mmCIF file of C-alpha atoms in Angstrom:
data_model
loop_
_atom_site.group_PDB
_atom_site.id
_atom_site.type_symbol
_atom_site.label_atom_id
_atom_site.label_comp_id
_atom_site.label_asym_id
_atom_site.label_seq_id
_atom_site.Cartn_x
_atom_site.Cartn_y
_atom_site.Cartn_z
ATOM 1 C CA MET A 145 82.091 32.658 -51.424
ATOM 2 C CA ARG A 146 80.548 35.856 -50.223
ATOM 3 C CA SER A 147 81.520 39.545 -50.389
ATOM 4 C CA LEU A 148 80.925 42.638 -48.518
ATOM 5 C CA VAL A 149 79.576 45.351 -50.227
ATOM 6 C CA GLY A 150 81.320 48.323 -50.180
ATOM 7 C CA LEU A 151 83.436 51.937 -52.098
ATOM 8 C CA GLY A 152 86.997 50.596 -51.699
ATOM 9 C CA LEU A 153 87.752 49.741 -48.127
ATOM 10 C CA PHE A 154 84.066 51.174 -46.800
ATOM 11 C CA THR A 155 80.674 48.264 -46.218
ATOM 12 C CA ILE A 156 77.810 49.177 -47.231
ATOM 13 C CA GLY A 157 74.940 49.540 -44.662
ATOM 14 C CA ALA A 158 72.244 46.894 -44.532
ATOM 15 C CA CYS A 159 69.344 46.761 -47.522
ATOM 16 C CA VAL A 160 67.585 49.812 -47.478
ATOM 17 C CA ALA A 161 65.364 50.953 -45.142
ATOM 18 C CA PRO A 162 61.941 52.010 -44.036
ATOM 19 C CA SER A 163 61.308 55.632 -45.778
ATOM 20 C CA VAL A 164 62.774 58.782 -46.449
ATOM 21 C CA GLN A 165 60.829 62.146 -45.749
ATOM 22 C CA LEU A 166 59.590 64.526 -48.890
ATOM 23 C CA VAL A 167 60.995 68.019 -49.368
ATOM 24 C CA GLU A 168 57.830 69.167 -50.527
ATOM 25 C CA PRO A 169 54.979 67.920 -52.014
ATOM 26 C CA VAL A 170 55.100 65.372 -54.756
ATOM 27 C CA ASP A 171 52.650 65.364 -57.887
ATOM 28 C CA GLN A 172 52.416 61.360 -58.598
ATOM 29 C CA ALA A 173 53.356 61.858 -61.868
ATOM 30 C CA ASP A 174 56.628 62.366 -60.945
ATOM 31 C CA VAL A 175 57.489 60.401 -58.622
ATOM 32 C CA GLY A 176 58.516 57.055 -60.678
ATOM 33 C CA GLU A 177 59.140 54.245 -58.804
ATOM 34 C CA ALA A 178 58.732 56.425 -55.475
ATOM 35 C CA SER A 179 56.148 55.730 -52.866
ATOM 36 C CA ALA A 180 56.295 52.147 -51.895
ATOM 37 C CA PRO A 181 57.389 48.477 -53.226
ATOM 38 C CA VAL A 182 55.522 47.865 -56.150
ATOM 39 C CA GLU A 183 53.868 44.083 -55.108
ATOM 40 C CA ILE A 184 52.990 42.733 -58.045
ATOM 41 C CA ARG A 185 53.168 39.098 -59.121
ATOM 42 C CA THR A 186 51.918 37.299 -62.589
ATOM 43 C CA ASP A 187 53.338 34.497 -62.638
ATOM 44 C CA GLU A 188 53.540 31.195 -59.925
ATOM 45 C CA PRO A 189 51.895 32.196 -55.491
ATOM 46 C CA CYS A 190 54.934 33.226 -54.073
ATOM 47 C CA VAL A 191 56.971 30.455 -51.758
ATOM 48 C CA PRO A 192 58.511 33.168 -49.138
ATOM 49 C CA LEU A 193 61.696 31.546 -48.119
ATOM 50 C CA ASP A 194 61.184 32.823 -44.380
ATOM 51 C CA GLY A 195 57.711 32.029 -44.268
ATOM 52 C CA ASN A 196 57.389 36.148 -44.495
ATOM 53 C CA PRO A 197 54.931 36.778 -48.319
ATOM 54 C CA ALA A 198 56.055 40.619 -48.288
ATOM 55 C CA THR A 199 59.891 39.047 -48.282
ATOM 56 C CA CYS A 200 58.722 37.822 -51.461
ATOM 57 C CA CYS A 201 59.696 38.797 -55.584
ATOM 58 C CA PRO A 202 57.830 41.360 -57.715
ATOM 59 C CA SER A 203 58.589 38.175 -60.321
ATOM 60 C CA ARG A 204 60.534 34.894 -60.648
ATOM 61 C CA LEU A 205 61.775 36.788 -63.665
ATOM 62 C CA GLY A 206 61.584 33.041 -66.059
ATOM 63 C CA LEU A 207 63.818 31.086 -63.461
ATOM 64 C CA ASP A 208 60.714 27.796 -62.822
ATOM 65 C CA PRO A 209 61.943 26.969 -59.650
ATOM 66 C CA GLU A 210 60.648 22.734 -59.883
ATOM 67 C CA PHE A 211 62.522 22.690 -62.787
ATOM 68 C CA VAL A 212 65.928 23.800 -61.607
ATOM 69 C CA ARG A 213 65.094 21.818 -58.525
ATOM 70 C CA ASP A 214 64.653 18.587 -60.764
ATOM 71 C CA ARG A 215 67.519 19.546 -63.299
ATOM 72 C CA CYS A 216 70.401 19.967 -60.754
ATOM 73 C CA GLY A 217 69.522 16.997 -58.508
ATOM 74 C CA TRP A 218 68.799 18.924 -55.871
ATOM 75 C CA SER A 219 66.226 16.604 -53.338
ATOM 76 C CA GLU A 220 63.842 20.372 -52.510
ATOM 77 C CA TYR A 221 62.750 23.937 -53.185
ATOM 78 C CA VAL A 222 62.600 26.272 -49.678
ATOM 79 C CA GLY A 223 61.332 29.726 -51.587
ATOM 80 C CA GLU A 224 62.037 32.446 -51.766
ATOM 81 C CA ARG A 225 63.468 36.227 -51.294
ATOM 82 C CA SER A 226 63.738 39.642 -52.400
ATOM 83 C CA GLU A 227 66.970 41.353 -51.988
ATOM 84 C CA ILE A 228 69.538 42.703 -54.320
ATOM 85 C CA SER A 229 68.195 39.537 -56.385
ATOM 86 C CA CYS A 230 65.743 37.492 -56.211
ATOM 87 C CA VAL A 231 67.486 34.319 -54.111
ATOM 88 C CA HIS A 232 65.930 31.138 -55.140
ATOM 89 C CA GLY A 233 66.465 28.424 -52.487
ATOM 90 C CA PHE A 234 67.111 24.414 -52.148
ATOM 91 C CA ARG A 235 68.346 21.510 -50.743
ATOM 92 C CA ASP A 236 70.931 19.103 -52.325
ATOM 93 C CA ARG A 237 70.704 15.725 -52.301
ATOM 94 C CA LEU A 238 72.688 15.339 -48.841
ATOM 95 C CA GLY A 239 70.219 18.406 -47.024
ATOM 96 C CA GLU A 240 72.637 21.173 -47.212
ATOM 97 C CA PRO A 241 71.233 24.509 -48.570
ATOM 98 C CA VAL A 242 71.976 25.860 -51.545
ATOM 99 C CA GLU A 243 71.179 29.173 -53.135
ATOM 100 C CA LEU A 244 70.084 30.589 -56.982
ATOM 101 C CA ARG A 245 69.915 33.902 -57.292
ATOM 102 C CA VAL A 246 68.102 36.282 -60.073
ATOM 103 C CA THR A 247 68.718 39.863 -60.579
ATOM 104 C CA PRO A 248 66.190 42.297 -62.879
ATOM 105 C CA ILE A 249 69.241 44.594 -64.790
ATOM 106 C CA VAL A 250 66.961 47.515 -65.470
ATOM 107 C CA GLY A 251 67.156 49.853 -67.913
ATOM 108 C CA LEU A 252 70.756 49.014 -69.980
ATOM 109 C CA THR A 253 71.202 47.097 -72.563
ATOM 110 C CA LEU A 254 73.287 43.510 -72.484
ATOM 111 C CA ALA A 255 75.537 45.093 -73.916
ATOM 112 C CA ARG A 256 76.264 47.768 -71.090
ATOM 113 C CA ALA A 257 75.314 45.417 -68.422
ATOM 114 C CA LEU A 258 78.063 43.798 -69.389
ATOM 115 C CA GLU A 259 80.612 46.528 -69.864
ATOM 116 C CA LEU A 260 79.383 47.281 -66.065
ATOM 117 C CA HIS A 261 80.302 43.951 -65.383
ATOM 118 C CA ALA A 262 83.654 43.975 -66.820
ATOM 119 C CA THR A 263 85.248 46.705 -64.632
ATOM 120 C CA SER A 264 84.582 44.661 -60.672
ATOM 121 C CA PHE A 265 87.350 42.816 -62.432
ATOM 122 C CA ASP A 266 89.905 45.299 -63.580
ATOM 123 C CA ASP A 267 92.099 44.475 -60.241
ATOM 124 C CA LEU A 268 92.116 41.048 -61.258
ATOM 125 C CA ASP A 269 93.228 38.278 -64.550
ATOM 126 C CA PRO A 270 91.358 39.186 -67.816
ATOM 127 C CA LEU A 271 87.899 38.888 -68.100
ATOM 128 C CA ASP A 272 87.454 35.844 -70.637
ATOM 129 C CA LEU A 273 83.332 35.736 -71.129
ATOM 130 C CA GLU A 274 81.849 32.967 -72.496
ATOM 131 C CA ARG A 275 78.968 32.129 -74.612
ATOM 132 C CA TRP A 276 77.127 29.391 -74.277
ATOM 133 C CA SER A 277 74.475 28.660 -77.299
ATOM 134 C CA LEU A 278 70.947 28.102 -76.958
ATOM 135 C CA ALA A 279 68.834 25.691 -79.153
ATOM 136 C CA ALA A 280 66.653 28.837 -80.519
ATOM 137 C CA ASP A 281 68.532 31.326 -81.922
ATOM 138 C CA GLY A 282 70.629 33.488 -79.491
ATOM 139 C CA GLU A 283 73.277 33.405 -76.692
ATOM 140 C CA ILE A 284 73.884 33.587 -72.980
ATOM 141 C CA VAL A 285 77.289 34.962 -71.677
ATOM 142 C CA THR A 286 78.814 33.851 -68.785
ATOM 143 C CA THR A 287 82.128 35.086 -66.229
ATOM 144 C CA THR A 288 83.257 32.467 -63.765
ATOM 145 C CA GLN A 289 85.531 33.579 -60.844
ATOM 146 C CA ALA A 290 86.357 31.915 -57.676
ATOM 147 C CA GLY A 291 84.209 29.180 -58.510
ATOM 148 C CA ARG A 292 81.086 31.310 -58.886
ATOM 149 C CA VAL A 293 79.180 31.955 -62.339
ATOM 150 C CA TRP A 294 77.273 35.064 -63.353
ATOM 151 C CA ALA A 295 75.148 33.809 -66.473
ATOM 152 C CA PHE A 296 73.109 36.805 -68.281
ATOM 153 C CA ILE A 297 70.247 35.869 -70.334
ATOM 154 C CA PRO A 298 69.089 38.127 -73.489
ATOM 155 C CA GLY A 299 65.049 37.233 -74.613
ATOM 156 C CA TRP A 300 63.318 40.411 -72.512
ATOM 157 C CA PRO A 301 63.694 44.062 -71.829
ATOM 158 C CA ALA A 302 65.179 44.029 -69.148
ATOM 159 C CA PRO A 303 68.417 41.753 -68.724
ATOM 160 C CA ARG A 304 68.662 38.863 -66.268
ATOM 161 C CA ARG A 305 71.245 37.956 -64.472
ATOM 162 C CA VAL A 306 71.609 34.597 -62.975
ATOM 163 C CA THR A 307 74.103 33.594 -60.114
ATOM 164 C CA TRP A 308 75.914 30.245 -58.595
ATOM 165 C CA LEU A 309 78.509 28.194 -57.383
ATOM 166 C CA THR A 310 80.072 25.730 -60.005
ATOM 167 C CA ARG A 311 80.050 23.128 -57.346
ATOM 168 C CA ASP A 312 76.347 22.859 -56.962
ATOM 169 C CA CYS A 313 74.996 22.136 -60.079
ATOM 170 C CA PRO A 314 76.785 21.446 -63.665
ATOM 171 C CA ASP A 315 77.314 23.904 -66.369
ATOM 172 C CA GLU A 316 75.743 21.940 -68.592
ATOM 173 C CA ARG A 317 72.430 21.420 -66.464
ATOM 174 C CA MET A 318 72.515 24.795 -65.748
ATOM 175 C CA LEU A 319 72.196 25.596 -69.743
ATOM 176 C CA GLU A 320 68.934 23.522 -69.863
ATOM 177 C CA VAL A 321 67.373 25.835 -67.076
ATOM 178 C CA LEU A 322 68.518 28.810 -68.441
ATOM 179 C CA GLY A 323 67.385 28.157 -71.975
ATOM 180 C CA ARG A 324 64.419 27.623 -70.373
ATOM 181 C CA MET A 325 64.258 31.103 -68.733
ATOM 182 C CA SER A 326 65.084 32.795 -72.122
ATOM 183 C CA GLU A 327 62.314 31.004 -73.743
ATOM 184 C CA ALA A 328 59.830 32.260 -70.941
ATOM 185 C CA PRO A 329 57.304 34.850 -71.834
ATOM 186 C CA ILE A 330 58.278 38.329 -70.766
ATOM 187 C CA ASP A 331 56.646 40.001 -66.846
ATOM 188 C CA PRO A 332 55.865 42.997 -67.096
ATOM 189 C CA ALA A 333 57.120 42.817 -62.963
ATOM 190 C CA GLY A 334 60.705 42.282 -64.546
ATOM 191 C CA THR A 335 61.385 45.633 -64.985
ATOM 192 C CA ILE A 336 60.947 46.386 -61.195
ATOM 193 C CA ALA A 337 64.865 47.297 -59.758
ATOM 194 C CA LEU A 338 66.366 45.554 -56.682
ATOM 195 C CA PRO A 339 65.963 46.156 -53.898
ATOM 196 C CA GLN A 340 63.534 47.990 -53.980
ATOM 197 C CA PHE A 341 63.466 51.608 -51.910
ATOM 198 C CA GLU A 342 60.158 52.677 -50.113
ATOM 199 C CA ILE A 343 60.031 56.487 -50.080
ATOM 200 C CA ASP A 344 57.371 58.308 -47.855
ATOM 201 C CA THR A 345 55.891 61.168 -50.004
ATOM 202 C CA SER A 346 54.006 62.860 -46.318
ATOM 203 C CA VAL A 347 55.202 66.383 -46.290
ATOM 204 C CA ALA A 348 58.266 67.405 -44.248
ATOM 205 C CA PRO A 349 61.104 70.638 -44.473
ATOM 206 C CA LEU A 350 64.385 69.601 -45.116
ATOM 207 C CA ALA A 351 66.777 69.115 -42.236
ATOM 208 C CA MET A 352 69.451 71.886 -43.165
ATOM 209 C CA THR A 353 71.706 69.690 -41.316
ATOM 210 C CA GLY A 354 75.225 67.812 -41.889
ATOM 211 C CA LEU A 355 76.275 68.396 -45.062
ATOM 212 C CA LEU A 356 73.701 70.749 -45.975
ATOM 213 C CA VAL A 357 74.975 73.249 -43.625
ATOM 214 C CA GLY A 358 76.326 76.420 -44.771
ATOM 215 C CA ARG A 359 75.309 75.595 -48.289
ATOM 216 C CA PRO A 360 74.676 78.884 -50.064
ATOM 217 C CA LEU A 361 71.282 79.962 -51.281
ATOM 218 C CA ALA A 362 71.828 80.196 -54.492
ATOM 219 C CA THR A 363 73.891 78.181 -56.913
ATOM 220 C CA ALA A 364 77.040 78.381 -59.550
ATOM 221 C CA ASP A 365 77.298 78.774 -62.934
ATOM 222 C CA LEU A 366 79.671 75.392 -63.111
ATOM 223 C CA SER A 367 80.144 75.979 -66.992
ATOM 224 C CA GLY A 368 84.301 76.157 -66.585
ATOM 225 C CA LEU A 369 83.665 73.014 -64.462
ATOM 226 C CA ARG A 370 86.561 69.864 -65.693
ATOM 227 C CA LEU A 371 86.986 66.847 -64.777
ATOM 228 C CA PRO A 372 89.663 65.711 -63.303
ATOM 229 C CA ASP A 373 90.132 68.776 -61.911
ATOM 230 C CA ASP A 374 86.790 70.428 -60.439
ATOM 231 C CA ALA A 375 85.325 67.026 -59.798
ATOM 232 C CA PRO A 376 85.440 67.920 -55.471
ATOM 233 C CA GLU A 377 83.575 71.466 -57.579
ATOM 234 C CA PHE A 378 80.983 69.732 -59.592
ATOM 235 C CA ALA A 379 79.673 67.339 -55.844
ATOM 236 C CA ASN A 380 80.059 70.140 -54.035
ATOM 237 C CA ALA A 381 77.372 72.327 -56.431
ATOM 238 C CA VAL A 382 75.184 68.851 -56.537
ATOM 239 C CA LEU A 383 74.480 69.552 -52.561
ATOM 240 C CA ASP A 384 74.254 73.147 -53.501
ATOM 241 C CA ARG A 385 71.310 71.932 -55.142
ATOM 242 C CA VAL A 386 69.276 69.903 -52.750
ATOM 243 C CA ALA A 387 70.199 73.019 -50.047
ATOM 244 C CA ALA A 388 69.292 75.529 -52.212
ATOM 245 C CA ASN A 389 65.659 73.014 -52.768
ATOM 246 C CA ASP A 390 66.373 73.852 -56.628
ATOM 247 C CA LEU A 391 65.205 70.241 -58.498
ATOM 248 C CA ALA A 392 65.123 71.680 -61.657
ATOM 249 C CA GLY A 393 69.515 72.917 -61.222
ATOM 250 C CA PHE A 394 69.477 69.657 -59.665
ATOM 251 C CA VAL A 395 68.413 67.979 -63.245
ATOM 252 C CA ASP A 396 70.708 69.871 -65.047
ATOM 253 C CA LEU A 397 73.493 68.136 -63.552
ATOM 254 C CA LEU A 398 71.921 64.661 -64.698
ATOM 255 C CA ALA A 399 73.940 63.106 -67.411
ATOM 256 C CA PRO A 400 71.581 61.870 -70.170
ATOM 257 C CA ASP A 401 71.291 58.346 -69.016
ATOM 258 C CA ALA A 402 71.893 59.008 -65.202
ATOM 259 C CA ARG A 403 71.320 55.827 -62.615
ATOM 260 C CA TRP A 404 70.641 55.843 -59.283
ATOM 261 C CA GLY A 405 71.226 52.441 -56.518
ATOM 262 C CA LEU A 406 72.861 51.816 -53.593
ATOM 263 C CA PRO A 407 76.783 53.503 -52.443
ATOM 264 C CA ASP A 408 78.815 51.038 -54.467
ATOM 265 C CA ARG A 409 80.730 51.584 -57.708
ATOM 266 C CA ARG A 410 79.034 47.934 -58.571
ATOM 267 C CA GLN A 411 75.661 50.117 -59.191
ATOM 268 C CA LEU A 412 73.854 47.627 -57.343
ATOM 269 C CA GLY A 413 70.468 48.196 -57.687
ATOM 270 C CA GLY A 414 71.028 50.442 -59.970
ATOM 271 C CA ARG A 415 67.728 51.979 -62.296
ATOM 272 C CA PRO A 416 67.547 54.597 -64.393
ATOM 273 C CA ILE A 417 66.958 58.030 -61.991
ATOM 274 C CA ALA A 418 63.474 59.128 -61.192
ATOM 275 C CA PRO A 419 64.162 63.422 -60.167
ATOM 276 C CA ARG A 420 62.054 64.101 -57.225
ATOM 277 C CA PRO A 421 63.061 60.718 -55.398
ATOM 278 C CA SER A 422 66.464 61.009 -56.106
ATOM 279 C CA PHE A 423 67.007 64.580 -55.348
ATOM 280 C CA ILE A 424 64.678 63.529 -51.898
ATOM 281 C CA ALA A 425 66.695 60.722 -51.325
ATOM 282 C CA LEU A 426 69.928 62.604 -51.739
ATOM 283 C CA GLY A 427 68.906 65.257 -49.155
ATOM 284 C CA GLN A 428 67.797 63.354 -46.547
ATOM 285 C CA ALA A 429 71.152 61.248 -46.838
ATOM 286 C CA ALA A 430 73.574 64.783 -46.870
ATOM 287 C CA ALA A 431 71.316 66.279 -44.312
ATOM 288 C CA ARG A 432 72.124 63.159 -41.809
ATOM 289 C CA MET A 433 75.450 62.461 -42.381
ATOM 290 C CA ALA A 434 78.275 64.706 -40.517
ATOM 291 C CA ASN A 435 80.252 67.665 -42.874
ATOM 292 C CA ALA A 436 83.108 66.086 -44.016
ATOM 293 C CA GLY A 437 85.088 66.991 -46.757
ATOM 294 C CA VAL A 438 84.281 64.842 -50.172
ATOM 295 C CA GLN A 439 86.350 62.633 -51.348
ATOM 296 C CA CYS A 440 87.424 62.333 -55.316
ATOM 297 C CA PRO A 441 90.690 59.588 -54.992
ATOM 298 C CA GLU A 442 93.160 61.764 -57.957
ATOM 299 C CA PRO A 443 93.426 59.410 -60.777
ATOM 300 C CA ASP A 444 96.647 57.891 -62.793
ATOM 301 C CA ARG A 445 98.026 60.695 -64.657
ATOM 302 C CA ARG A 446 97.885 58.898 -67.484
ATOM 303 C CA LEU A 447 94.438 58.419 -67.230
ATOM 304 C CA ARG A 448 93.266 62.354 -67.308
ATOM 305 C CA ALA A 449 92.868 63.523 -71.096
ATOM 306 C CA ALA A 450 90.292 59.802 -71.086
ATOM 307 C CA LEU A 451 88.567 61.585 -68.124
ATOM 308 C CA CYS A 452 88.021 64.995 -69.844
ATOM 309 C CA ARG A 453 86.841 63.882 -73.027
ATOM 310 C CA GLY A 454 84.028 61.377 -71.498
ATOM 311 C CA GLU A 455 85.927 57.956 -71.574
ATOM 312 C CA LEU A 456 85.828 56.966 -67.619
ATOM 313 C CA SER A 457 84.001 57.757 -65.064
ATOM 314 C CA GLN A 458 85.276 59.737 -61.636
ATOM 315 C CA TRP A 459 83.926 58.257 -58.192
ATOM 316 C CA CYS A 460 83.429 61.251 -55.531
ATOM 317 C CA PHE A 461 81.794 60.473 -51.739
ATOM 318 C CA TRP A 462 81.450 61.699 -48.528
ATOM 319 C CA VAL A 463 81.432 58.410 -45.345
ATOM 320 C CA SER A 464 80.025 59.419 -41.930
ATOM 321 C CA ASP A 465 82.437 58.696 -39.634
ATOM 322 C CA ASP A 466 81.631 55.204 -38.081
ATOM 323 C CA GLY A 467 81.733 54.223 -42.317
ATOM 324 C CA LEU A 468 78.380 52.835 -42.334
ATOM 325 C CA ASP A 469 76.665 55.541 -44.299
ATOM 326 C CA ILE A 470 77.507 56.033 -47.552
ATOM 327 C CA LEU A 471 77.033 59.199 -50.771
ATOM 328 C CA ALA A 472 78.009 58.318 -53.482
ATOM 329 C CA LEU A 473 78.623 59.877 -57.023
ATOM 330 C CA SER A 474 80.477 58.927 -60.615
ATOM 331 C CA LEU A 475 81.251 62.184 -62.528
ATOM 332 C CA ARG A 476 81.152 61.714 -66.193
ATOM 333 C CA SER A 477 82.205 64.510 -68.665
ATOM 334 C CA ILE A 478 79.714 64.593 -71.569
ATOM 335 C CA ALA A 479 80.550 67.281 -74.014
ATOM 336 C CA GLY A 480 83.109 68.669 -71.824
ATOM 337 C CA GLN A 481 81.196 69.313 -68.965
ATOM 338 C CA PRO A 482 80.920 67.246 -65.729
ATOM 339 C CA ARG A 483 77.448 65.555 -65.155
ATOM 340 C CA LEU A 484 76.253 62.977 -62.454
ATOM 341 C CA GLU A 485 75.762 59.525 -64.645
ATOM 342 C CA TYR A 486 75.218 57.442 -61.130
ATOM 343 C CA LEU A 487 73.898 58.666 -57.308
ATOM 344 C CA GLY A 488 74.734 55.916 -54.814
ATOM 345 C CA VAL A 489 72.468 57.133 -51.408
ATOM 346 C CA PHE A 490 70.497 54.746 -48.700
ATOM 347 C CA PRO A 491 67.236 55.788 -48.620
ATOM 348 C CA GLN A 492 67.267 55.765 -44.635
ATOM 349 C CA ARG A 493 70.524 55.388 -42.644
ATOM 350 C CA PRO A 494 71.812 51.500 -42.229
ATOM 351 C CA THR A 495 72.251 50.501 -39.082
ATOM 352 C CA ALA A 496 75.055 47.558 -39.781
ATOM 353 C CA TRP A 497 77.176 46.133 -41.853
ATOM 354 C CA THR A 498 75.952 43.761 -44.813
ATOM 355 C CA GLU A 499 77.094 41.121 -46.889
ATOM 356 C CA VAL A 500 75.832 40.816 -50.054
ATOM 357 C CA VAL A 501 76.577 37.272 -51.613
ATOM 358 C CA GLY A 502 77.201 36.520 -55.607
ATOM 359 C CA GLU A 503 78.010 39.661 -56.624
ATOM 360 C CA PRO A 504 81.535 40.132 -57.938
ATOM 361 C CA PRO A 505 84.582 41.871 -56.442
ATOM 362 C CA ALA A 506 84.123 46.565 -56.258
ATOM 363 C CA PRO A 507 85.788 48.124 -59.619
ATOM 364 C CA PRO A 508 89.063 49.771 -59.042
ATOM 365 C CA MET A 509 88.446 53.214 -56.790
ATOM 366 C CA THR A 510 89.496 54.880 -59.845
ATOM 367 C CA PRO A 511 90.016 53.552 -63.379
ATOM 368 C CA ARG A 512 93.187 51.052 -64.447
ATOM 369 C CA VAL A 513 95.578 52.704 -66.808
ATOM 370 C CA PRO A 514 95.676 49.974 -69.961
ATOM 371 C CA VAL A 515 99.700 48.031 -69.523
ATOM 372 C CA THR A 516 100.321 46.941 -73.023
ATOM 373 C CA CYS A 517 103.099 43.940 -71.730
ATOM 374 C CA GLY A 518 106.249 45.159 -73.339
ATOM 375 C CA ASP A 519 106.262 48.650 -74.127
ATOM 376 C CA PRO A 520 108.847 50.912 -71.603
ATOM 377 C CA HIS A 521 106.057 53.050 -70.944
ATOM 378 C CA HIS A 522 103.703 50.799 -69.255
ATOM 379 C CA ASP A 523 106.168 49.111 -66.536
ATOM 380 C CA ASP A 524 103.913 46.842 -63.922
ATOM 381 C CA PRO A 525 105.122 44.247 -62.334
ATOM 382 C CA VAL A 526 101.680 42.714 -61.309
ATOM 383 C CA ARG A 527 100.022 42.294 -65.065
ATOM 384 C CA CYS A 528 103.152 42.356 -66.812
ATOM 385 C CA PRO A 529 105.639 40.176 -64.741
ATOM 386 C CA GLU A 530 108.866 39.848 -67.043
ATOM 387 C CA PRO A 531 111.187 42.794 -66.016
ATOM 388 C CA ILE A 532 111.020 45.702 -68.933
ATOM 389 C CA GLU A 533 114.334 47.008 -70.287
ATOM 390 C CA ILE A 534 113.699 50.518 -70.679
ATOM 391 C CA PRO A 535 116.271 51.360 -73.866
ATOM 392 C CA ALA A 536 118.326 54.437 -72.826
ATOM 393 C CA ASP A 537 117.687 56.485 -76.031
ATOM 394 C CA VAL A 538 113.774 55.927 -75.239
ATOM 395 C CA LEU A 539 114.435 56.972 -71.698
ATOM 396 C CA GLU A 540 116.360 60.061 -73.063
ATOM 397 C CA GLN A 541 113.779 61.235 -75.458
ATOM 398 C CA SER A 542 110.681 60.658 -72.946
ATOM 399 C CA GLN A 543 112.088 62.886 -69.285
ATOM 400 C CA PRO A 544 111.513 66.548 -71.864
ATOM 401 C CA ASN A 545 108.207 65.144 -72.265
ATOM 402 C CA GLN A 546 106.911 65.009 -69.099
ATOM 403 C CA ARG A 547 105.032 67.850 -68.023
ATOM 404 C CA PRO A 548 103.444 68.217 -64.834
ATOM 405 C CA ALA A 549 99.999 66.436 -64.389
ATOM 406 C CA SER A 550 97.744 70.105 -63.166
ATOM 407 C CA THR A 551 98.227 71.779 -66.656
ATOM 408 C CA ILE A 552 97.304 68.735 -68.982
ATOM 409 C CA ARG A 553 93.115 69.399 -69.429
#
């Protein structure tokens, strides 16, 4: 199965490109995961899948490729390549290529990683989580959809997600592989997020072009803004901070656990936000994009109160004319105020669309309304195919209580 990475109908381009320019000099302490890819290897030497050692993964994340080959009955280990995940290539007994993908989930607990993963299946059947018990204490949580399995491995500071096709290796054999991973010694390089963003730390002025044209030089007070109505205004205020070179103001708009990564609702490549590098990457992305308006899809009116309370997030985005470049913001209400919880950005403009193998489907553009089949207020023919007869007295009582969505805060 191959899935196009995208924001709704939009597809993100190739994995991060060479570099972005800095707005101003950077102290090394502020860079975080900023300058060049960190080439750390503390386990076995890399066998590059494409012959280029520069594409090796920072860590094998506890995977023993030869053990995988043996347990799954494959004939050969071909090598590895770093993408959004660490791709390990094999050949089966017939010589056909087989891939196993391992992803470090940096900066999230296992519970939060599973919660985020589950949102990808909101448009499908209810997600069925299976728990595979390990010989030692602990368990591996798996999900399966369209012949692909995603398994979440505990035991390290950063949870690891392994994905493969069910046809390639029996579950009982793969459980042995995952059990071996759970017992592997912790590798410090396993906390490096993929893909690694390359950021040029040379000095260069920010080009006041694209989305930055006409931005105010002073940043406004946003204390009166509320989600979901004020999402476009808040999203534009984030860019106002960049245009005004107001890093402190940008930091003030971040949620406590803000993250950044590729511009996709699955939060591909997500990692804890590094304020200055993300500020720089955001400025460069905004400057190269045509000056179009922000799009914040309107949620179902039944979700407005949950958005205002911060129980759900709301997406806003800008898209280039050719659809390749995307700038995405996930907003959440924190203590009644909108905050940026996820920044999705390409460090450099993509030149083509790309396919990303092994990722779950993209979550819905806006949160789905919870449905209780049989409730006369939840008439959903897709998720509740049986027709619902609404009693006349219930219908009459519900009509006077309807209020325009714009009056609900």
